[in-house]
Coordinates of C-alpha atoms in Angstrom, one line a residue:
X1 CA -0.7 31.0 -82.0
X2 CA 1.1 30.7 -85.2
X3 CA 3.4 34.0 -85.5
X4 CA 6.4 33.8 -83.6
X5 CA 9.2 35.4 -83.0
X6 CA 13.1 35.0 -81.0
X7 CA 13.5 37.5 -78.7
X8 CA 16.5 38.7 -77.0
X9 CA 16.2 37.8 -73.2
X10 CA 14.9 40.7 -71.1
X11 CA 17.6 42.6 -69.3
X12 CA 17.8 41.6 -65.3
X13 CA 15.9 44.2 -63.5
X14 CA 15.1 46.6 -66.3
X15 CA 13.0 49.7 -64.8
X16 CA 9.9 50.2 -67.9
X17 CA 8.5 52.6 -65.0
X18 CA 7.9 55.8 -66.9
X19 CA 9.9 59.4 -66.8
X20 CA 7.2 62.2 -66.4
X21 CA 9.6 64.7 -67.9
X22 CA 10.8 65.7 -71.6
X23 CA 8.7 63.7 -74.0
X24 CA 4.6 63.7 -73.9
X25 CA 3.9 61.2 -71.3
X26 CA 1.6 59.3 -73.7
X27 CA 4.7 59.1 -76.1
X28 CA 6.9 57.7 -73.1
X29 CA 4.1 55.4 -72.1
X30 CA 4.2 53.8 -76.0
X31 CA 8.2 53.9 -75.8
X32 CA 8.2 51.6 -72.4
X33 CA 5.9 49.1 -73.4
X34 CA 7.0 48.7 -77.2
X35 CA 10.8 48.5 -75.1
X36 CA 9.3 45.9 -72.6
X37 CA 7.9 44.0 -75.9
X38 CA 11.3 44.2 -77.8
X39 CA 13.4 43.1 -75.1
X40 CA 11.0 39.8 -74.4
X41 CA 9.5 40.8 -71.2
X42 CA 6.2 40.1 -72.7
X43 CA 6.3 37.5 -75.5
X44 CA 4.4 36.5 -78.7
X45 CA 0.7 35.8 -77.8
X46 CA 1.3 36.8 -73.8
X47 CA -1.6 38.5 -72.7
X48 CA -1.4 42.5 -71.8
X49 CA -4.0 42.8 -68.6
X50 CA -3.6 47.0 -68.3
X51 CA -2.9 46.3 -64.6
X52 CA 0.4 44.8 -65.4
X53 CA 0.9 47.6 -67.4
X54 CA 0.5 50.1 -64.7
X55 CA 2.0 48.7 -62.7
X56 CA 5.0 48.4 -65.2
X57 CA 4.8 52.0 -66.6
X58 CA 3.5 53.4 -63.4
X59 CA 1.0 55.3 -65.4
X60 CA -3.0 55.3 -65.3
X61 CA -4.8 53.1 -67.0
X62 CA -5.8 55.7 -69.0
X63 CA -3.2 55.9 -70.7
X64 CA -1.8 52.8 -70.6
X65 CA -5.1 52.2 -73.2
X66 CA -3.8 54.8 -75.8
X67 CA -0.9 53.6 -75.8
X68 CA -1.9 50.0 -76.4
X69 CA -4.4 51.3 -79.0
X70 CA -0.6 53.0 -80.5
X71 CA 0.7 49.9 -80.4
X72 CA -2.3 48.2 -82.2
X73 CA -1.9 50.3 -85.2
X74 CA 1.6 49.8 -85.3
X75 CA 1.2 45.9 -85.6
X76 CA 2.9 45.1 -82.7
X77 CA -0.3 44.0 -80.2
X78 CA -3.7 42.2 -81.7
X79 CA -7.1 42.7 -79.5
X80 CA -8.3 39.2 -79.4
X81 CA -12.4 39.3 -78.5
X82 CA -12.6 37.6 -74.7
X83 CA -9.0 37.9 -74.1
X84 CA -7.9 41.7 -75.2
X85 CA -4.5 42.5 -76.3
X86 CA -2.0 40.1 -77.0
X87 CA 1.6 40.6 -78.1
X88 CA 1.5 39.8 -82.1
X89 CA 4.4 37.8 -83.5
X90 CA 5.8 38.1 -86.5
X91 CA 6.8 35.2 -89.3
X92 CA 9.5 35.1 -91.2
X93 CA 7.2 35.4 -94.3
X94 CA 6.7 38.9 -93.0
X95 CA 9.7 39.9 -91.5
X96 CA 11.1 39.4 -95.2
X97 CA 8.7 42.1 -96.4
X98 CA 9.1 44.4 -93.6
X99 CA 12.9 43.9 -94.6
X100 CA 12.4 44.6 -98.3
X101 CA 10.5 47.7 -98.0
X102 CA 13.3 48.9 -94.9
X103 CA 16.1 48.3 -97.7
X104 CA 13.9 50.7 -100.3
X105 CA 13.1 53.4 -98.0
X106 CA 16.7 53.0 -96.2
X107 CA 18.4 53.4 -99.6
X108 CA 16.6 56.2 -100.8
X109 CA 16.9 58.2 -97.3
X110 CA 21.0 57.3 -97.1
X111 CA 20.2 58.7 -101.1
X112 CA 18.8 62.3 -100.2
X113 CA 21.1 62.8 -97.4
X114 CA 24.0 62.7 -99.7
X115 CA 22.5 65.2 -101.8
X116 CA 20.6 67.5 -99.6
X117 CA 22.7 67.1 -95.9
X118 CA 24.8 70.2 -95.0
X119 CA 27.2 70.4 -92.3
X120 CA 24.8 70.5 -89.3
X121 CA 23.4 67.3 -90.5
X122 CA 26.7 65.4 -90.7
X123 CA 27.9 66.9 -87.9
X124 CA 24.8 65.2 -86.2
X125 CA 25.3 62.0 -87.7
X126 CA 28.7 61.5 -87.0
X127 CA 28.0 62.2 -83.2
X128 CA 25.4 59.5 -83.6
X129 CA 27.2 56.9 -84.9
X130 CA 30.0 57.6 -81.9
X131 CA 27.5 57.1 -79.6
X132 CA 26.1 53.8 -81.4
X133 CA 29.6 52.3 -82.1
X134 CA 30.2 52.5 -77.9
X135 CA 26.4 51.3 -77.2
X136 CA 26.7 48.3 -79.3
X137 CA 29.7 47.3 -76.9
X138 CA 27.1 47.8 -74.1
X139 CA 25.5 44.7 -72.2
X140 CA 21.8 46.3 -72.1
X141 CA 20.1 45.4 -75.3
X142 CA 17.7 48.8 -74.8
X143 CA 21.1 50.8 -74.9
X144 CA 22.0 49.1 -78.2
X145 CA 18.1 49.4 -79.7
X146 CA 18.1 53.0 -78.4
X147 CA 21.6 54.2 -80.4
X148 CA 20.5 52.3 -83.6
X149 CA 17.1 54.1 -83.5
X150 CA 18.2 57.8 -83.2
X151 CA 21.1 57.1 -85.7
X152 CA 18.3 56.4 -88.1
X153 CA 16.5 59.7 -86.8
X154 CA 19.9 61.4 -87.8
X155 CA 20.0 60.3 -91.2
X156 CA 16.1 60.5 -91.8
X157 CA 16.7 64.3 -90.9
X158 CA 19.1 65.2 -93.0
X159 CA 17.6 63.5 -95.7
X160 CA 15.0 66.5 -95.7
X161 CA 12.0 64.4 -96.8
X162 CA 8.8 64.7 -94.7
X163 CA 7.3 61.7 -96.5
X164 CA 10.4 59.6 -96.3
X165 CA 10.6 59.8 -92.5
X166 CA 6.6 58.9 -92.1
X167 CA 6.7 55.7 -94.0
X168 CA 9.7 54.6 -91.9
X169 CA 8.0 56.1 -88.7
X170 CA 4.8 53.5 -89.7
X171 CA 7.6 50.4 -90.2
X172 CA 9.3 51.8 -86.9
X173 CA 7.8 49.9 -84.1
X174 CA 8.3 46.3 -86.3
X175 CA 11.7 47.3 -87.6
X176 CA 12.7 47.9 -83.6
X177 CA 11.6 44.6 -82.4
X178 CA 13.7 43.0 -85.7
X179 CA 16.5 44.9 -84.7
X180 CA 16.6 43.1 -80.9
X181 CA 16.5 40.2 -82.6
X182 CA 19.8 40.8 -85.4
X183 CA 21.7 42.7 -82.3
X184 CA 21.5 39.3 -79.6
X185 CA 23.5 37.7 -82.8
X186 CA 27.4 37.2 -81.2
X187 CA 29.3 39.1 -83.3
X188 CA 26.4 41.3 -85.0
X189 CA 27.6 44.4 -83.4
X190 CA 31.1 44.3 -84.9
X191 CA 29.9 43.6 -88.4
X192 CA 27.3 46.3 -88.5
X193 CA 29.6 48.6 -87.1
X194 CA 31.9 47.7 -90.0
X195 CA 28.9 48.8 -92.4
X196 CA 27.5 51.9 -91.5
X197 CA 30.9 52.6 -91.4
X198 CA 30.7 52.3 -95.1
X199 CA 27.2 54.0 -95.0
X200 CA 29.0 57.1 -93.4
X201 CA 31.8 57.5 -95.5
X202 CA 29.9 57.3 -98.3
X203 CA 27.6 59.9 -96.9
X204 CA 30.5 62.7 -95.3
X205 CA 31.3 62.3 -99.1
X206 CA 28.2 63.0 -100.7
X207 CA 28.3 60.3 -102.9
X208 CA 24.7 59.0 -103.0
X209 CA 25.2 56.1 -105.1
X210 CA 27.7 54.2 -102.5
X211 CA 25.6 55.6 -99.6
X212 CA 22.3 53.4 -100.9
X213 CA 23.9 50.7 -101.8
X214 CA 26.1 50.8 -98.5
X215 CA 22.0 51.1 -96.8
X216 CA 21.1 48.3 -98.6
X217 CA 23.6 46.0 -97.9
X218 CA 23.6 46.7 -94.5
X219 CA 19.8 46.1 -94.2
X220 CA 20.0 43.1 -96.1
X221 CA 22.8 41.3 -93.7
X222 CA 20.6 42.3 -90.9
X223 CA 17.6 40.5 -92.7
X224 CA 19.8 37.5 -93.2
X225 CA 20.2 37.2 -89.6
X226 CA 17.3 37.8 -88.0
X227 CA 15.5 35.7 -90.4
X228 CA 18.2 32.5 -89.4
X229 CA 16.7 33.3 -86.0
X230 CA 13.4 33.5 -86.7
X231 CA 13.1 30.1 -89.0
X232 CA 14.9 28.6 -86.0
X233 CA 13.0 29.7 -83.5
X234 CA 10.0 28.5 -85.8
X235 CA 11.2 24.7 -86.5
X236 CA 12.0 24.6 -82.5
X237 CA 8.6 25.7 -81.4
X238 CA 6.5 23.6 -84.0
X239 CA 8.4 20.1 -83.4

């Protein structure tokens, strides 16, 4: 199979069984195995047999097939006929793209939430960049993954736009699996610390203008990464 990707090596005994609490189990079911597929547990092109998925999630098979059928429209599985699902890899080529419409939709989010965030919002934010700054000191990747995501959820909601938060809901699942590969970088996790530090001043401020182009730089030295990867992990695999 052509599309590849570098994945971060799966954590050593890392639990995907599934939490029947909080969250719609269906949504919890989706989470673990986009989670198992992030952290390399299953790799580009591996089949997905739904029996090692129950027995993963611990969940039925019934919905271990929505949520593969969740993952198929999010680009992250392909349903190959005579083989079923397959984890679907993604080339640098479109890792670029996913990038450049991330930087677009990033920048104008960081954008509205300078103009429309009140205090509840930053408030919110702030506590979620705490909590990411001491998870990407963390040795479990899924910690790291998990603080970057809902600091994005903070700043999506105070941005205050419904259409904003959808089209980066649809990049999500890609963007997640991009974002395992930046953060195994050595040294990543100090230098993106260092900007969304910028992002957030720039936000507590309300000074939209340096809060995009804070977003954008940030996205586009998390591109440059994960692409070096990617291209790497592309020449070593077709020699």
């Amino acid at each position: 199979m052509d599309d590849r990707i570098s994945k971060p090596a799966a954590a050593p005994g890392r639990d995907f069984k599934v939490a029947r609490l909080a969250a719609p189990l269906r949504h919890s079911v989706v989470e673990s195995i986009r989670d198992a597929i992030a952290l390399g547990r299953f790799t580009t092109g591996e089949r997905l047999p739904e029996r090692a998925l129950c027995e993963l999630t611990g969940v039925s098979r019934t919905l271990v097939r929505e949520a593969l059928r969740q993952l198929e429209s999010e680009g992250l599985i392909i349903v190959v006929p005579h083989r079923g699902p397959i984890v679907a890899g993604v080339t640098p080529e479109q890792a670029e793209g996913i990038y450049q419409v991330r930087a677009e939709l990033e920048g104008l989010a960081a954008e509205r939430f300078a103009a429309k965030a009140g205090p509840v919002e930053k408030k919110a934010l702030k506590a979620a960049f705490r909590q990411l700054k001491t998870a990407l000191t963390s040795a479990d990747p899924l910690d790291r993954i998990n603080a970057k995501n809902h600091f994005y959820d903070s700043l999506i909601e105070g941005a205050g736009n419904e259409a904003l938060g959808q089209a980066l809901n649809m990049l999500n699942a890609r963007i997640t699996v991009l974002r395992a590969t930046s953060l195994q970088t050595p040294g990543r996790g100090k230098e993106s610390i260092a900007e969304l530090s910028e992002l957030v001043d720039a936000l507590m401020a309300g000074d939209g203008v340096a809060a995009r182009a804070a977003a954008v730089r940030h996205v586009a030295k998390a591109a440059e990464v994960a692409l070096l990867n990617l291209r790497r992990q592309d020449a070593a695999t077709s020699v």
